[in-house]
Coordinates of C-alpha atoms in Angstrom, one line a residue:
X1 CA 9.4 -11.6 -16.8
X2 CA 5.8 -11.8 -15.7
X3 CA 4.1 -8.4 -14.4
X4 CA 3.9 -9.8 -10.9
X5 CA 7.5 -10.0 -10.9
X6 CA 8.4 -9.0 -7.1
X7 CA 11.7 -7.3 -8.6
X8 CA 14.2 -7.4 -11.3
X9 CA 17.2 -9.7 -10.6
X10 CA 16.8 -11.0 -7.4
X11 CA 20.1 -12.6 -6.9
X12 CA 20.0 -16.5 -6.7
X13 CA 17.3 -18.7 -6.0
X14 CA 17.6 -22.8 -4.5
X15 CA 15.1 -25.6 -5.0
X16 CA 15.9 -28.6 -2.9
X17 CA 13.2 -31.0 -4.0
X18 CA 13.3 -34.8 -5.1
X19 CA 9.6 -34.8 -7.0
X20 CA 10.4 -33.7 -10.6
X21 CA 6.7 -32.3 -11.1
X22 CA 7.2 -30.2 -7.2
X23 CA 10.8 -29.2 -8.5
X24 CA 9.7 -27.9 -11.8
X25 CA 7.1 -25.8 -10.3
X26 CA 8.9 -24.4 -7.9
X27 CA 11.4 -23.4 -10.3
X28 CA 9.0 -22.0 -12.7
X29 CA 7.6 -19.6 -9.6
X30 CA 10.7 -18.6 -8.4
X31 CA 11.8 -17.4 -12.0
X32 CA 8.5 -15.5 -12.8
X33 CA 9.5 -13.9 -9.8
X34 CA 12.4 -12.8 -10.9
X35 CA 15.3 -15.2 -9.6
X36 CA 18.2 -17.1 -10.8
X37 CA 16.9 -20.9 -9.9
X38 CA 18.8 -23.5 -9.8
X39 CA 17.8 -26.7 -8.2
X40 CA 18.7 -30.2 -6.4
X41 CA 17.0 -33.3 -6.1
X42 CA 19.4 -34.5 -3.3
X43 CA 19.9 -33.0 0.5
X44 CA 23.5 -33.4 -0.5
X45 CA 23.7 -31.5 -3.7
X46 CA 21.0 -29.1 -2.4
X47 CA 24.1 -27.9 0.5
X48 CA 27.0 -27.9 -1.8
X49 CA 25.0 -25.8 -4.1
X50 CA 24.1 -23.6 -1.3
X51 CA 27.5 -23.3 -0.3
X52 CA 28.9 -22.5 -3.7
X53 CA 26.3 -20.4 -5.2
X54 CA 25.3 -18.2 -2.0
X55 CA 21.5 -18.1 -2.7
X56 CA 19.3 -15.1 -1.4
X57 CA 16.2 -17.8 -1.0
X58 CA 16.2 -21.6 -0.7
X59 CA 13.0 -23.8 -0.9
X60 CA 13.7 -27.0 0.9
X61 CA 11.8 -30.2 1.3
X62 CA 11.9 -31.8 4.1
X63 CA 11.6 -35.5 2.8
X64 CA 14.7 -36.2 0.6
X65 CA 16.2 -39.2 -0.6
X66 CA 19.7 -39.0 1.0
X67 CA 19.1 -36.9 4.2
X68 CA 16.2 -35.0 5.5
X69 CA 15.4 -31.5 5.0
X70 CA 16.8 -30.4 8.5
X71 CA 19.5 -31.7 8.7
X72 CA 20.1 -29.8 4.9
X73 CA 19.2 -26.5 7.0
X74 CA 21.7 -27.3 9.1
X75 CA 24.6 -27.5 6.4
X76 CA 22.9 -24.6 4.8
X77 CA 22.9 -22.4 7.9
X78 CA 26.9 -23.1 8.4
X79 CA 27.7 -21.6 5.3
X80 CA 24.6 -18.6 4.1
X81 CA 22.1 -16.8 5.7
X82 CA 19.7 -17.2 3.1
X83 CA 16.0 -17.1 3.2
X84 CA 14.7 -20.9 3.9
X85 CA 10.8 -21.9 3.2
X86 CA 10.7 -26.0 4.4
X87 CA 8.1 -27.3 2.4
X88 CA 5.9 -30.9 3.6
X89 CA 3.5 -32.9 2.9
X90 CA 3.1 -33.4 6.8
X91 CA 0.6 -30.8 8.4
X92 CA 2.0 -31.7 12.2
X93 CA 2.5 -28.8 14.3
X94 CA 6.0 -30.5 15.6
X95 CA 6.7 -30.6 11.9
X96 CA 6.4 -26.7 11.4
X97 CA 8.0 -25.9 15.3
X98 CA 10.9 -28.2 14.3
X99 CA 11.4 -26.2 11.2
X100 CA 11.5 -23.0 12.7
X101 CA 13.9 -24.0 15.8
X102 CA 16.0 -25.5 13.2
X103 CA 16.3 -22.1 12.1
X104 CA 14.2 -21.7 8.9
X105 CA 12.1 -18.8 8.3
X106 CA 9.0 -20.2 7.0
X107 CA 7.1 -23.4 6.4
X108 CA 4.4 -24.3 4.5
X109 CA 2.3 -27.6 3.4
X110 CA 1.8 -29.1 0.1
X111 CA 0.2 -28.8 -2.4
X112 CA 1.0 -25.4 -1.5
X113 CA -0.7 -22.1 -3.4
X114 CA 2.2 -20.9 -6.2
X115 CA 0.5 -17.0 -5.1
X116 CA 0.7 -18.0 -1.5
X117 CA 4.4 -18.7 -1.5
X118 CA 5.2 -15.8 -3.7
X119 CA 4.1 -13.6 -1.3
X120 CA 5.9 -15.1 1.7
X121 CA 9.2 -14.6 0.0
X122 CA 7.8 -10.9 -0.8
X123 CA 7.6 -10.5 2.7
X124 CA 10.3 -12.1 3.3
X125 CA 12.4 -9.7 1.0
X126 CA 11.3 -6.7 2.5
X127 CA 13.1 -7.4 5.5
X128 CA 16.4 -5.7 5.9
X129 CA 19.2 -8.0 5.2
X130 CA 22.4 -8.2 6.5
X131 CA 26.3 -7.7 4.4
X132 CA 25.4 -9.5 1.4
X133 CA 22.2 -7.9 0.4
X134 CA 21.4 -8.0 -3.2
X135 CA 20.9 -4.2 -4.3
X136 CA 17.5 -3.2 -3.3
X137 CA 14.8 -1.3 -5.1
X138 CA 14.9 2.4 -5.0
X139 CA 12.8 3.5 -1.9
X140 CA 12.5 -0.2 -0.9
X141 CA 13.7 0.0 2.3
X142 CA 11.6 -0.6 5.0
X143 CA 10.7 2.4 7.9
X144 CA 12.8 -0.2 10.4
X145 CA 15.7 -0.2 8.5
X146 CA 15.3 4.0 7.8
X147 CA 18.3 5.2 10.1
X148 CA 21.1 5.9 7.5
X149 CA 24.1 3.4 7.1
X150 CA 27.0 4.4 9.6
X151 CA 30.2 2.3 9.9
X152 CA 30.0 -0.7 12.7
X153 CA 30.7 0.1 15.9
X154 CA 32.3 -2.3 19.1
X155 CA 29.8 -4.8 20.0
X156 CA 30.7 -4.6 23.7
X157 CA 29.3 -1.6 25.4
X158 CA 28.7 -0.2 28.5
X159 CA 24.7 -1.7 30.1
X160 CA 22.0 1.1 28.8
X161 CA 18.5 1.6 28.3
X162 CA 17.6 0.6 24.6
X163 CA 17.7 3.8 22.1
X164 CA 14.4 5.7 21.7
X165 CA 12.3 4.2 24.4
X166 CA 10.2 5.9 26.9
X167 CA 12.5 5.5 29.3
X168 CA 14.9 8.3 30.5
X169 CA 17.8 7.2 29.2
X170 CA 21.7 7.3 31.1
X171 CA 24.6 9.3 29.8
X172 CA 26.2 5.9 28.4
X173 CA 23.0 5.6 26.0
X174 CA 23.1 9.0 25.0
X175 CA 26.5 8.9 23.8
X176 CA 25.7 6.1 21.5
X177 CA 25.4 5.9 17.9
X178 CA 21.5 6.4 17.3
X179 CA 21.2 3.1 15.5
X180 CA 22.6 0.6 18.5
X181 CA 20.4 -0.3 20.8
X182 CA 21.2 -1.7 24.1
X183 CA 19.6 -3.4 27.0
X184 CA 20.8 -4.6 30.3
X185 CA 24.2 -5.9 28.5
X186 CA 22.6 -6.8 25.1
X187 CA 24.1 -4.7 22.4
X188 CA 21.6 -5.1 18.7
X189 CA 23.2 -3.2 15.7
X190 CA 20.7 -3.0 12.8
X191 CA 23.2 -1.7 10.3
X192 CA 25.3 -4.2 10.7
X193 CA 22.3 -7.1 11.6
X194 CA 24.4 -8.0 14.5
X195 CA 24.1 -8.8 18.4
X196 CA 25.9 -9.2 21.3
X197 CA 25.8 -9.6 25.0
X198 CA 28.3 -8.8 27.5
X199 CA 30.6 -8.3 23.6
X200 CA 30.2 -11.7 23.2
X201 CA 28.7 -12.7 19.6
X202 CA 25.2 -14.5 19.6
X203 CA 23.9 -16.6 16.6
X204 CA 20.5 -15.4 15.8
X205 CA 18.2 -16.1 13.3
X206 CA 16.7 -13.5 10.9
X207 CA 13.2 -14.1 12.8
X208 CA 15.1 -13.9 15.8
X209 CA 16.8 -10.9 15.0
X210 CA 13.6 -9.0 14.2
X211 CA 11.5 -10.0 17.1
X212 CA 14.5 -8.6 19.6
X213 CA 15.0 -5.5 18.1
X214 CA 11.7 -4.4 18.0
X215 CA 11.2 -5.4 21.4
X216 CA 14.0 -3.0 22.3
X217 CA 12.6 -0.1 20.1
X218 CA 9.6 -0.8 22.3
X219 CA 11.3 -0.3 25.5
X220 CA 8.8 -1.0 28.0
X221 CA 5.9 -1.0 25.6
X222 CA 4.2 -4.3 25.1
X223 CA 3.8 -6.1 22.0
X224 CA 1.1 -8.9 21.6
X225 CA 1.7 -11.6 19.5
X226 CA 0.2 -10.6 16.6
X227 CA 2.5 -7.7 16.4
X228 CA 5.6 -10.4 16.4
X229 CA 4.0 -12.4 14.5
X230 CA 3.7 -9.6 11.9
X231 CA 6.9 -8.3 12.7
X232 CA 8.8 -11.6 12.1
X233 CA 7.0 -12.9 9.0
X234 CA 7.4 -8.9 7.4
X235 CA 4.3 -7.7 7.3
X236 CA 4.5 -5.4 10.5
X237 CA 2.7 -1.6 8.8
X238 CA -0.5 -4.6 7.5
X239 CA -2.4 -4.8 10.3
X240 CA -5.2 -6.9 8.3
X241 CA -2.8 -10.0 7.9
X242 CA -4.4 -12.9 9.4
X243 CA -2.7 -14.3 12.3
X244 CA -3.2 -17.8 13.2
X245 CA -2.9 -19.6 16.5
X246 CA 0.1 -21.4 15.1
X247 CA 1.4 -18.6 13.8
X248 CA 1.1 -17.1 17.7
X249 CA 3.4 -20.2 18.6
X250 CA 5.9 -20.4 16.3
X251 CA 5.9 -16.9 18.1
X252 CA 5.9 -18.3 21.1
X253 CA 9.2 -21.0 19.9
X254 CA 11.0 -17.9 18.3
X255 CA 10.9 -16.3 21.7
X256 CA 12.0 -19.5 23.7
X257 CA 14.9 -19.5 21.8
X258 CA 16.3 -15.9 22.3
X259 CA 15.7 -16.7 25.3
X260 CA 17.8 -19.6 25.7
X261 CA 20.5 -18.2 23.4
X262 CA 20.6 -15.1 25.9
X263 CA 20.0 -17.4 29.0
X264 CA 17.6 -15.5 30.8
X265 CA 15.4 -16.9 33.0
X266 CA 11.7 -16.6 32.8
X267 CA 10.9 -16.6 36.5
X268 CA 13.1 -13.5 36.9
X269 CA 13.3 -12.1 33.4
X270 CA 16.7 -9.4 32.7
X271 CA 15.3 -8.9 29.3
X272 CA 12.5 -10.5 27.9
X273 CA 8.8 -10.6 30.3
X274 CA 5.9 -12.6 29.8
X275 CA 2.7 -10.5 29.5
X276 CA 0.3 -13.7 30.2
X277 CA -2.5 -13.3 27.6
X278 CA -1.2 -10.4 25.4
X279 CA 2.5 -10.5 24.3
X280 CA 5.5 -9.7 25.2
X281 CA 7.6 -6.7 26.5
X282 CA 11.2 -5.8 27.7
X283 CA 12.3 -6.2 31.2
X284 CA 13.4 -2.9 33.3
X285 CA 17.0 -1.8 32.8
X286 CA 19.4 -2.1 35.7
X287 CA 19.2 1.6 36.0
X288 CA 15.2 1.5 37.1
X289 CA 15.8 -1.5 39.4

């Protein structure tokens, strides 16, 4: 294995890609890197292999013989959680919103940079990862995912401030495990990567996922975009990474859809506020209304 090897025995690598040169490449990357690969050259084998081999990281083109790349992430989403890069030779913004409301995690252009992409899924990786983890590095983990493991708890609970914001927070909060947090309804559990409202189940995606929880370890505090962007890409303690203005949108999409999955309204935001030119920020709890 190469010395840039991210880390030893990654777990299980995909490569959905119908160009044999593309596909050989990207399987050459992802094993310097340290992965398993295995690899399809159809959207329909590229599923049934991610459904039967349970792959920590999928590359997936988006033009394919059969079917098209999202409609793969579809199939792919119904059955692992894995990490998905969509990969193009289209630049078009709607291309790379598409992608990301489809429910990928990152998306990148060809030719694309062997180095670049490495480093994505090196980002990617540090972010905590839900019940079938691969074993991670001693002292990996990242200062996010620092509360120690504790078993899951209900998801319904009682309306609270989140845990460890400014605000004062209400005897309900205070009785909760340290790790939950909960807002207006919304219950997030880190340990277990899941979320609720009102203690029914909602679907997130891993970009998702981050972006709400650090809004509610925020509490009232504002974040600007280029802390989410940061934040949902993995790179939140580098605060040299180069943001982009798409990178501030796909921001911007991520956010639309929380807020569609948790149906709150804009105009009269219950959890998510618009801070017009900077960011984003939690709404007030019900207790400070």
């Amino acid at each position: 294995m190469s010395r840039g090897a991210i880390v030893d025995e990654l777990g299980t690598a995909l490569v959905v890609e119908d160009d044999d040169d593309v596909r050989q490449l990207l399987q050459e990357v992802l094993a310097q890197a340290g992965f398993d690969v295995v690899a399809a050259s159809s959207g329909r084998e590229g599923a049934a292999l991610a459904r039967d081999r349970a792959p920590v990281v999928v590359t997936l083109d988006v033009n394919l013989p059969d079917i098209d790349g999202f409609e793969v992430l579809r199939r792919i989403r119904s059955t692992t959680d894995a990490y998905v890069v969509m990969l193009t030779a289209r630049a078009e913004e709607t291309d790379t919103l598409l992608a990301l409301q489809s429910g990928a995690d990152d998306y990148m252009t060809k030719p694309f940079r062997p180095r670049e992409l490495r480093a994505r899924l090196a980002a990617m990786l540090r972010r905590p990862r839900g019940a079938r983890q691969q074993p991670a590095a001693p002292g990996a983990a990242t200062p996010s995912a620092a509360a120690p493991p504790a078993a899951p708890q209900p998801a319904a609970r009682p309306a609270a401030q989140a845990a460890g914001s400014a605000s004062p927070a209400s005897p309900e909060a205070a009785a909760r495990p340290p790790q939950l947090l909960a807002h207006n309804g919304l219950d997030l559990d880190p340990t277990t990567r899941t979320a609720s409202l009102e203690g029914e189940p909602l679907d997130l995606t891993r970009s998702e996922f981050e972006l709400l929880r650090a809004l509610l370890k925020a509490g009232g505090r504002v974040l600007t975009r280029a802390d989410l962007v940061r934040i949902a890409r993995g790179d939140r303690f580098r605060v040299d990474a180069y943001v982009s203005e798409a990178d501030e949108r796909a921001v911007e999409v991520h956010i639309g859809n929380l807020r569609r999955k948790l149906g709150d309204d804009p105009r009269a935001p219950r959890w998510l506020v618009t801070v017009r030119g900077v960011g984003y920020r939690l709404a007030r709890s019900r207790q400070q209304q």
